[in-house]
mmCIF file of C-alpha atoms in Angstrom:
data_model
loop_
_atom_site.group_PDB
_atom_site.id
_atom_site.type_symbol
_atom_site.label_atom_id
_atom_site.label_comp_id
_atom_site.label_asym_id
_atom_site.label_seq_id
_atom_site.Cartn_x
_atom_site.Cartn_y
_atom_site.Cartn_z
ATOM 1 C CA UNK A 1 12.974 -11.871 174.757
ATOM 2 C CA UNK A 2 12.646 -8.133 176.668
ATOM 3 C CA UNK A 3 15.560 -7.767 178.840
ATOM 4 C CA UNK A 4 14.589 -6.764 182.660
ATOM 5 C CA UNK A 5 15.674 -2.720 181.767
ATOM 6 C CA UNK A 6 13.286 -2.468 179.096
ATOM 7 C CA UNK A 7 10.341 -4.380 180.556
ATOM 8 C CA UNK A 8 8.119 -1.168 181.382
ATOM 9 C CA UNK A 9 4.827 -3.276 182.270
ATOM 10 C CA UNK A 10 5.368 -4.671 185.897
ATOM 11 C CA UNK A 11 6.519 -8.364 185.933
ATOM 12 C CA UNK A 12 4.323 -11.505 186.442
ATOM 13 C CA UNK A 13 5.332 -13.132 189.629
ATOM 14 C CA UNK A 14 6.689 -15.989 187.107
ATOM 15 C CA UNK A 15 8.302 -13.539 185.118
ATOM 16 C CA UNK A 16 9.981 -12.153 187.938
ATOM 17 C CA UNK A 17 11.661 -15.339 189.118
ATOM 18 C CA UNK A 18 13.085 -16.093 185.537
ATOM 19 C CA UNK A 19 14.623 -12.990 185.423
ATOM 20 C CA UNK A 20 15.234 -12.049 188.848
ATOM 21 C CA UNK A 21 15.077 -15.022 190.953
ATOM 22 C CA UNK A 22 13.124 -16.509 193.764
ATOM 23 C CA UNK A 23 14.856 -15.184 196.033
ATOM 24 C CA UNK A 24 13.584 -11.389 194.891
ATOM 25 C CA UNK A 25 9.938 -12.965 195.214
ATOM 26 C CA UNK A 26 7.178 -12.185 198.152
ATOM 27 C CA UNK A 27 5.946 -14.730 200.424
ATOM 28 C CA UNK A 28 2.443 -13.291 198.239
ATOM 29 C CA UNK A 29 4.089 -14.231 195.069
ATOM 30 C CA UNK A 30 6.012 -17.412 195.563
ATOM 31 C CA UNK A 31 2.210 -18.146 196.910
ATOM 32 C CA UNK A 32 0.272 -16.849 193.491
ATOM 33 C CA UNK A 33 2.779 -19.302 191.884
ATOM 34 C CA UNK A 34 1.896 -22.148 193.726
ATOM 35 C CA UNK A 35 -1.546 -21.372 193.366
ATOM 36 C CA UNK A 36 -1.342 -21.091 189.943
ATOM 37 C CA UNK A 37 -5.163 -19.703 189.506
ATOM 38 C CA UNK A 38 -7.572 -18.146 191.432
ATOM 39 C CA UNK A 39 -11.260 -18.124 190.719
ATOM 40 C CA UNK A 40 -13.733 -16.290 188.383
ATOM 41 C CA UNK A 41 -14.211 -13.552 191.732
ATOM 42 C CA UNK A 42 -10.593 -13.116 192.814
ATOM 43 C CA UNK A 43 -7.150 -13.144 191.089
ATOM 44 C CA UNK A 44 -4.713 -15.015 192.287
ATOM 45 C CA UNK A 45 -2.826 -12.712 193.791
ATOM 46 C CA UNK A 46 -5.744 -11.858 196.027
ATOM 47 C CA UNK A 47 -6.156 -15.742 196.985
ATOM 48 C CA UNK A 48 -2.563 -15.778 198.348
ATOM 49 C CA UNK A 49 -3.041 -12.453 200.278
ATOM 50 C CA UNK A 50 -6.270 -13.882 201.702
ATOM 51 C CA UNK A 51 -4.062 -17.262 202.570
ATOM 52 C CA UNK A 52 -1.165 -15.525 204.408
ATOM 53 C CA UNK A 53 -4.033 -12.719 205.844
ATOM 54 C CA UNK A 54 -5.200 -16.232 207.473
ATOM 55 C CA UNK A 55 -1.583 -17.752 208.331
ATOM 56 C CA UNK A 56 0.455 -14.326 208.777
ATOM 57 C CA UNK A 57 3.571 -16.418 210.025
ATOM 58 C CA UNK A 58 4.966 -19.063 207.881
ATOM 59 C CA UNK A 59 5.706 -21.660 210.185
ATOM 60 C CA UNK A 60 1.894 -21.680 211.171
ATOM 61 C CA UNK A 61 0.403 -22.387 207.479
ATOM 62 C CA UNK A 62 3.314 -25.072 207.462
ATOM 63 C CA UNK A 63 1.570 -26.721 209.696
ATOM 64 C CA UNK A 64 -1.611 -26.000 208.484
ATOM 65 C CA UNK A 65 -4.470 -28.737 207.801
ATOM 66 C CA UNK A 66 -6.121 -29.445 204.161
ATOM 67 C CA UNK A 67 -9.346 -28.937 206.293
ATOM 68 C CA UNK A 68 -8.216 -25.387 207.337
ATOM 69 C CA UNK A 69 -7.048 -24.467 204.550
ATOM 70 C CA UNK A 70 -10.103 -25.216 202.476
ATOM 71 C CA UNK A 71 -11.980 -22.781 204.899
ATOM 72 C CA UNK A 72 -10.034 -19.905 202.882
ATOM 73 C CA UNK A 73 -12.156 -18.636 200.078
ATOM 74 C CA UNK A 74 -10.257 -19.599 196.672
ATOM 75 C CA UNK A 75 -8.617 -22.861 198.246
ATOM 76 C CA UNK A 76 -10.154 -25.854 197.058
ATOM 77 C CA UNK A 77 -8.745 -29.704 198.141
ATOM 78 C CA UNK A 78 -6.584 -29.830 195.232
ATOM 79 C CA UNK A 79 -4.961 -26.497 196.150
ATOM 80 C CA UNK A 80 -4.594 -27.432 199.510
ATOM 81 C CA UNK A 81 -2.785 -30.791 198.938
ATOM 82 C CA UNK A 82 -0.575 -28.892 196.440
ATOM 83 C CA UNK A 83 0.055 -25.988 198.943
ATOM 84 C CA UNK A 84 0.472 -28.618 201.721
ATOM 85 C CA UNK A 85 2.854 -31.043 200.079
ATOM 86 C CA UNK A 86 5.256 -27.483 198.691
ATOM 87 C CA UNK A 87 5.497 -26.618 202.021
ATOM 88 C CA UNK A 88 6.558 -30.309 203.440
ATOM 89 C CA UNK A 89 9.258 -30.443 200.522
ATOM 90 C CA UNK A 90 10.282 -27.290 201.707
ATOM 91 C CA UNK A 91 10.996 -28.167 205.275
ATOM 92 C CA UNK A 92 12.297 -31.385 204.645
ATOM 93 C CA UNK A 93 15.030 -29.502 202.667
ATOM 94 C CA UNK A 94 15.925 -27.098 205.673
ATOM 95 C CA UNK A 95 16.037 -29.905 207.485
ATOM 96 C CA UNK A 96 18.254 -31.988 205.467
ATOM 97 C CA UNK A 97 20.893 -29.665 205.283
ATOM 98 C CA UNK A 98 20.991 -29.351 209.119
ATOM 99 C CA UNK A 99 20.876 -32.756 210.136
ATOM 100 C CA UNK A 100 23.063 -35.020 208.049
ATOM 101 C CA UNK A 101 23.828 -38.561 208.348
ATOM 102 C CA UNK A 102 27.307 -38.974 209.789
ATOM 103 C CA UNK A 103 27.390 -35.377 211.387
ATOM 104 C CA UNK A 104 28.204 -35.581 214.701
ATOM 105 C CA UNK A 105 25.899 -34.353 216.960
ATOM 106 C CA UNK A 106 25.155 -32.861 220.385
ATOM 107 C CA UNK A 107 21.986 -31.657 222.423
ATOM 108 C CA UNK A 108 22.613 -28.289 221.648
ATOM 109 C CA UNK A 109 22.685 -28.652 217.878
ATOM 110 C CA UNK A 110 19.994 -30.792 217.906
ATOM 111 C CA UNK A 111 17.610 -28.412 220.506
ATOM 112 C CA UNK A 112 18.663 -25.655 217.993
ATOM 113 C CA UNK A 113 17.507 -27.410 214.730
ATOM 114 C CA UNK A 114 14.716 -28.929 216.208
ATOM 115 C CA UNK A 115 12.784 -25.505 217.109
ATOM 116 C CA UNK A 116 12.952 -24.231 213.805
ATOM 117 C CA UNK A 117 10.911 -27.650 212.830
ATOM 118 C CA UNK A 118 8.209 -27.438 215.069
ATOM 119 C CA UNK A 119 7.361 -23.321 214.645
ATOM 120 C CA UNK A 120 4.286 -23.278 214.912
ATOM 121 C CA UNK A 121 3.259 -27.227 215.184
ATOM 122 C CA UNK A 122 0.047 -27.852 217.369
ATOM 123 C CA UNK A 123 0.630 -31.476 217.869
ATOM 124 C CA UNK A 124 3.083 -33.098 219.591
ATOM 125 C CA UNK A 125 5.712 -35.539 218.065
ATOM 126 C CA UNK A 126 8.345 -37.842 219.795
ATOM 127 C CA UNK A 127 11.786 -38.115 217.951
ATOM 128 C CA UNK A 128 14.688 -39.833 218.296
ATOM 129 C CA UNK A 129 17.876 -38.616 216.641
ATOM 130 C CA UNK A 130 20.101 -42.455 216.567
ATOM 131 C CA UNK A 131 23.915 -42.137 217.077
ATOM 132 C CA UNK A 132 26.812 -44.509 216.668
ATOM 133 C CA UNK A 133 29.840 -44.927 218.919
ATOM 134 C CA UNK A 134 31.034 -41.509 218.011
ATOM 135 C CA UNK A 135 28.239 -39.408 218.049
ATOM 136 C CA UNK A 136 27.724 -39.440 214.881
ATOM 137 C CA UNK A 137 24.319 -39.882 213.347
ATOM 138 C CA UNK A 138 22.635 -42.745 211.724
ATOM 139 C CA UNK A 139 18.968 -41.514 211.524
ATOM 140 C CA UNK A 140 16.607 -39.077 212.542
ATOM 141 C CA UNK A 141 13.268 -41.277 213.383
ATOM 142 C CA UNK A 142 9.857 -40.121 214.111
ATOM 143 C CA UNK A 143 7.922 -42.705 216.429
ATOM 144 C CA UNK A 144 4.477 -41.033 217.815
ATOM 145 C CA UNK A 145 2.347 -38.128 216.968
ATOM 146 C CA UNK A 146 -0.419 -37.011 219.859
ATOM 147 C CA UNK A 147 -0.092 -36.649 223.357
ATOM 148 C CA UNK A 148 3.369 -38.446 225.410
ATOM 149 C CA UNK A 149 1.194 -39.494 227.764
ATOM 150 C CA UNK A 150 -0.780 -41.756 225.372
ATOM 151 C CA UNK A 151 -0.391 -45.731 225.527
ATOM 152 C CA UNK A 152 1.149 -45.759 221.844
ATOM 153 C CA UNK A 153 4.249 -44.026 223.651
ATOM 154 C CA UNK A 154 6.738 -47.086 224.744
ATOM 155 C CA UNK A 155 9.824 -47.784 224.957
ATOM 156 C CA UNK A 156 9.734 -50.867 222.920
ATOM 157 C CA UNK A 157 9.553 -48.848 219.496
ATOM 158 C CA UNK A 158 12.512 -46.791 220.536
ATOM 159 C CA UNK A 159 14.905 -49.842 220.802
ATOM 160 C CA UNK A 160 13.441 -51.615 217.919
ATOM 161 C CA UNK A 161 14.834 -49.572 215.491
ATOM 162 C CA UNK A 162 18.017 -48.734 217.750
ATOM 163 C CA UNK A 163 18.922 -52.481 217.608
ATOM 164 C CA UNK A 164 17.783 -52.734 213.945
ATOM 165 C CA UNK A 165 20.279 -49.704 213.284
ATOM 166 C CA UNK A 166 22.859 -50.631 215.783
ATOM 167 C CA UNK A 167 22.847 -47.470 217.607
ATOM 168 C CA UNK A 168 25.292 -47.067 220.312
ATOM 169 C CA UNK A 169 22.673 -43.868 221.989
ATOM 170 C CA UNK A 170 20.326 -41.818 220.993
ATOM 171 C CA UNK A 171 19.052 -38.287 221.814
ATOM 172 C CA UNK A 172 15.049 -38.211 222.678
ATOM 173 C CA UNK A 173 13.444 -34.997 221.396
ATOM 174 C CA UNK A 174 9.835 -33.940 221.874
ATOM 175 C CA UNK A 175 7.977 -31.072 221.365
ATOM 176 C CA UNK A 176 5.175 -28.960 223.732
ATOM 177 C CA UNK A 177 3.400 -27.631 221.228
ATOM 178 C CA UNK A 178 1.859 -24.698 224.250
ATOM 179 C CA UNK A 179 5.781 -23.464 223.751
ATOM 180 C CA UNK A 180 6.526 -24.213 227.712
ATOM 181 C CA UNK A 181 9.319 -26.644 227.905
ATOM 182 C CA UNK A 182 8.848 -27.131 231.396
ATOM 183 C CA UNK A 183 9.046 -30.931 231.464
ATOM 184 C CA UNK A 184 5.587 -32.794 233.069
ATOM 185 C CA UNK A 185 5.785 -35.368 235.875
ATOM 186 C CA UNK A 186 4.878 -37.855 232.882
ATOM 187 C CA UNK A 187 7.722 -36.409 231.126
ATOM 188 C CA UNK A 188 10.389 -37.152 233.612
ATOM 189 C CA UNK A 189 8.906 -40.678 234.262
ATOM 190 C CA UNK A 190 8.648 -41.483 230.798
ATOM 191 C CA UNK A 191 12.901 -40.447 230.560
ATOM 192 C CA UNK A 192 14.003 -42.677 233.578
ATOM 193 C CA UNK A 193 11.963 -45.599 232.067
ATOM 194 C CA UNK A 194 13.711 -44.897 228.731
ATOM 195 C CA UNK A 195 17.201 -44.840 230.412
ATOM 196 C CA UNK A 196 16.741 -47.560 233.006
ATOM 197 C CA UNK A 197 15.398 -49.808 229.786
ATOM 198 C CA UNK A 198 18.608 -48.326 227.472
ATOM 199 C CA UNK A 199 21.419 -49.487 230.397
ATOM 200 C CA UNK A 200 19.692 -53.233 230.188
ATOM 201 C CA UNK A 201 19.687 -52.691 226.565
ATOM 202 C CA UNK A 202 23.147 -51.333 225.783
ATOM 203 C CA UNK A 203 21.940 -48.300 224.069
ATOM 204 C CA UNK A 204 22.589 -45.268 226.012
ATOM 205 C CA UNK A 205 20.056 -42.393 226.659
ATOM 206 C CA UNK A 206 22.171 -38.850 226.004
ATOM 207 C CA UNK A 207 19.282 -36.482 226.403
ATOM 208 C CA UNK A 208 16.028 -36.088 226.646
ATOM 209 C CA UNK A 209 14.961 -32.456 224.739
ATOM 210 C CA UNK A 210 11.814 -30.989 225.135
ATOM 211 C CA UNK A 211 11.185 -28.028 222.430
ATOM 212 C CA UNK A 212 8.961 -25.206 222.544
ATOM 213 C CA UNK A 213 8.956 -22.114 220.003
ATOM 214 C CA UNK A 214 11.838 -20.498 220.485
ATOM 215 C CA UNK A 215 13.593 -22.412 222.929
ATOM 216 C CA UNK A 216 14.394 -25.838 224.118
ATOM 217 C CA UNK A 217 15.393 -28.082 227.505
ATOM 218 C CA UNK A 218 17.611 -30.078 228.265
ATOM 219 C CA UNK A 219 17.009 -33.032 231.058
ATOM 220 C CA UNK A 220 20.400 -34.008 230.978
ATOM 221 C CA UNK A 221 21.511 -30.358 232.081
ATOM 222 C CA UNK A 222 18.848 -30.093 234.230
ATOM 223 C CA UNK A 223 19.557 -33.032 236.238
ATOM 224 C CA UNK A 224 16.813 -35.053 235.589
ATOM 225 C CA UNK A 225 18.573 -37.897 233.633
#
């Protein structure tokens, strides 16, 4: 085997990362690998530029559709549900090393880790972040996807599964995927129906979060809960 000193021709994007690393990898490369080929037209490497030429900021192709990202010449449905399902494996592992069961948590830790997960998301998702007595988690759950507004959005889910895990509270985090956190009059009705329904119910409201890109708000702080 050539060691990396005496390797004149320049290294293969896989050959790089056994030698080097994946760390010493492009976003372009660590792409080309995923890829794996490109077509009879276009190398590989030219199908990745072309992908991140489309998506120049990571978070953005995260989010990315299989739809969209067919459009791209090169990028077929298998390569999109490849692409799409590295990507999710990837952010579920950011995310699991920032929000652990049993770590206690607050609204500021939470806000924090929860606008690095929805860069760049154009939909908006309702979470709720389950905590015991101590404020320690139990579980992160995810309970809609759309608008807040819509009639899937009740309170009934969110105590279903805080009885079912015994919660003591629970933080309510949603996103605006427009990046205002500004909360809506639906918003702030929706978060007193929550809390008046989690006092009858024994399971305490802490916050209510609204994230946008880069920053988050609090209700609680704000004086709205």
């Amino acid at each position: 085997m050539l060691r990396l000193e005496t390797h004149k021709e320049p290294l293969q994007p896989r050959e790089q990362l056994v030698y080097a690393g994946a760390a010493s990898l492009t976003d372009q490369q660590l792409l080309a690998i995923l890829l794996r080929t490109g077509t009879k037209q276009l190398p590989v490497m030219t199908v990745a530029a072309q992908v991140l030429q489309t998506y120049p900021q990571l978070a953005t192709l995260a989010h990315a559709k299989i739809s969209e990202l067919q459009q791209i010449t090169g990028i077929g449905q298998t390569k999109a549900i490849e692409l799409q399902a590295a990507l999710e494996l990837g952010r579920r592992c950011q995310l699991a090393a920032q929000l652990r069961f049993g770590t206690i948590a607050s609204s500021q830790q939470v806000g924090e880790m929860m606008i690095k997960r929805f860069a760049g998301c154009r939909q908006e998702h309702l979470i709720v972040v389950y905590l015991d007595t101590k404020n320690q988690i139990i579980k992160e759950q995810e309970l809609f996807r759309g608008t807040l507004n819509a009639s899937i959005a009740h309170p009934r889910e969110i105590f279903a599964y805080g009885l079912q895990l015994a919660a003591a509270r629970f933080i309510l985090v949603h996103n605006h995927p427009s990046g205002l956190t500004e909360p809506s009059n639906y918003d702030l009705k929706f978060t007193q129906r929550v809390a008046s329904c989690g006092e009858l119910m024994g399971i305490e409201c802490l916050d209510h979060l609204i994230v946008g890109q880069q920053q988050y708000s609090s209700l609680k702080e704000r004086g709205d809960l």
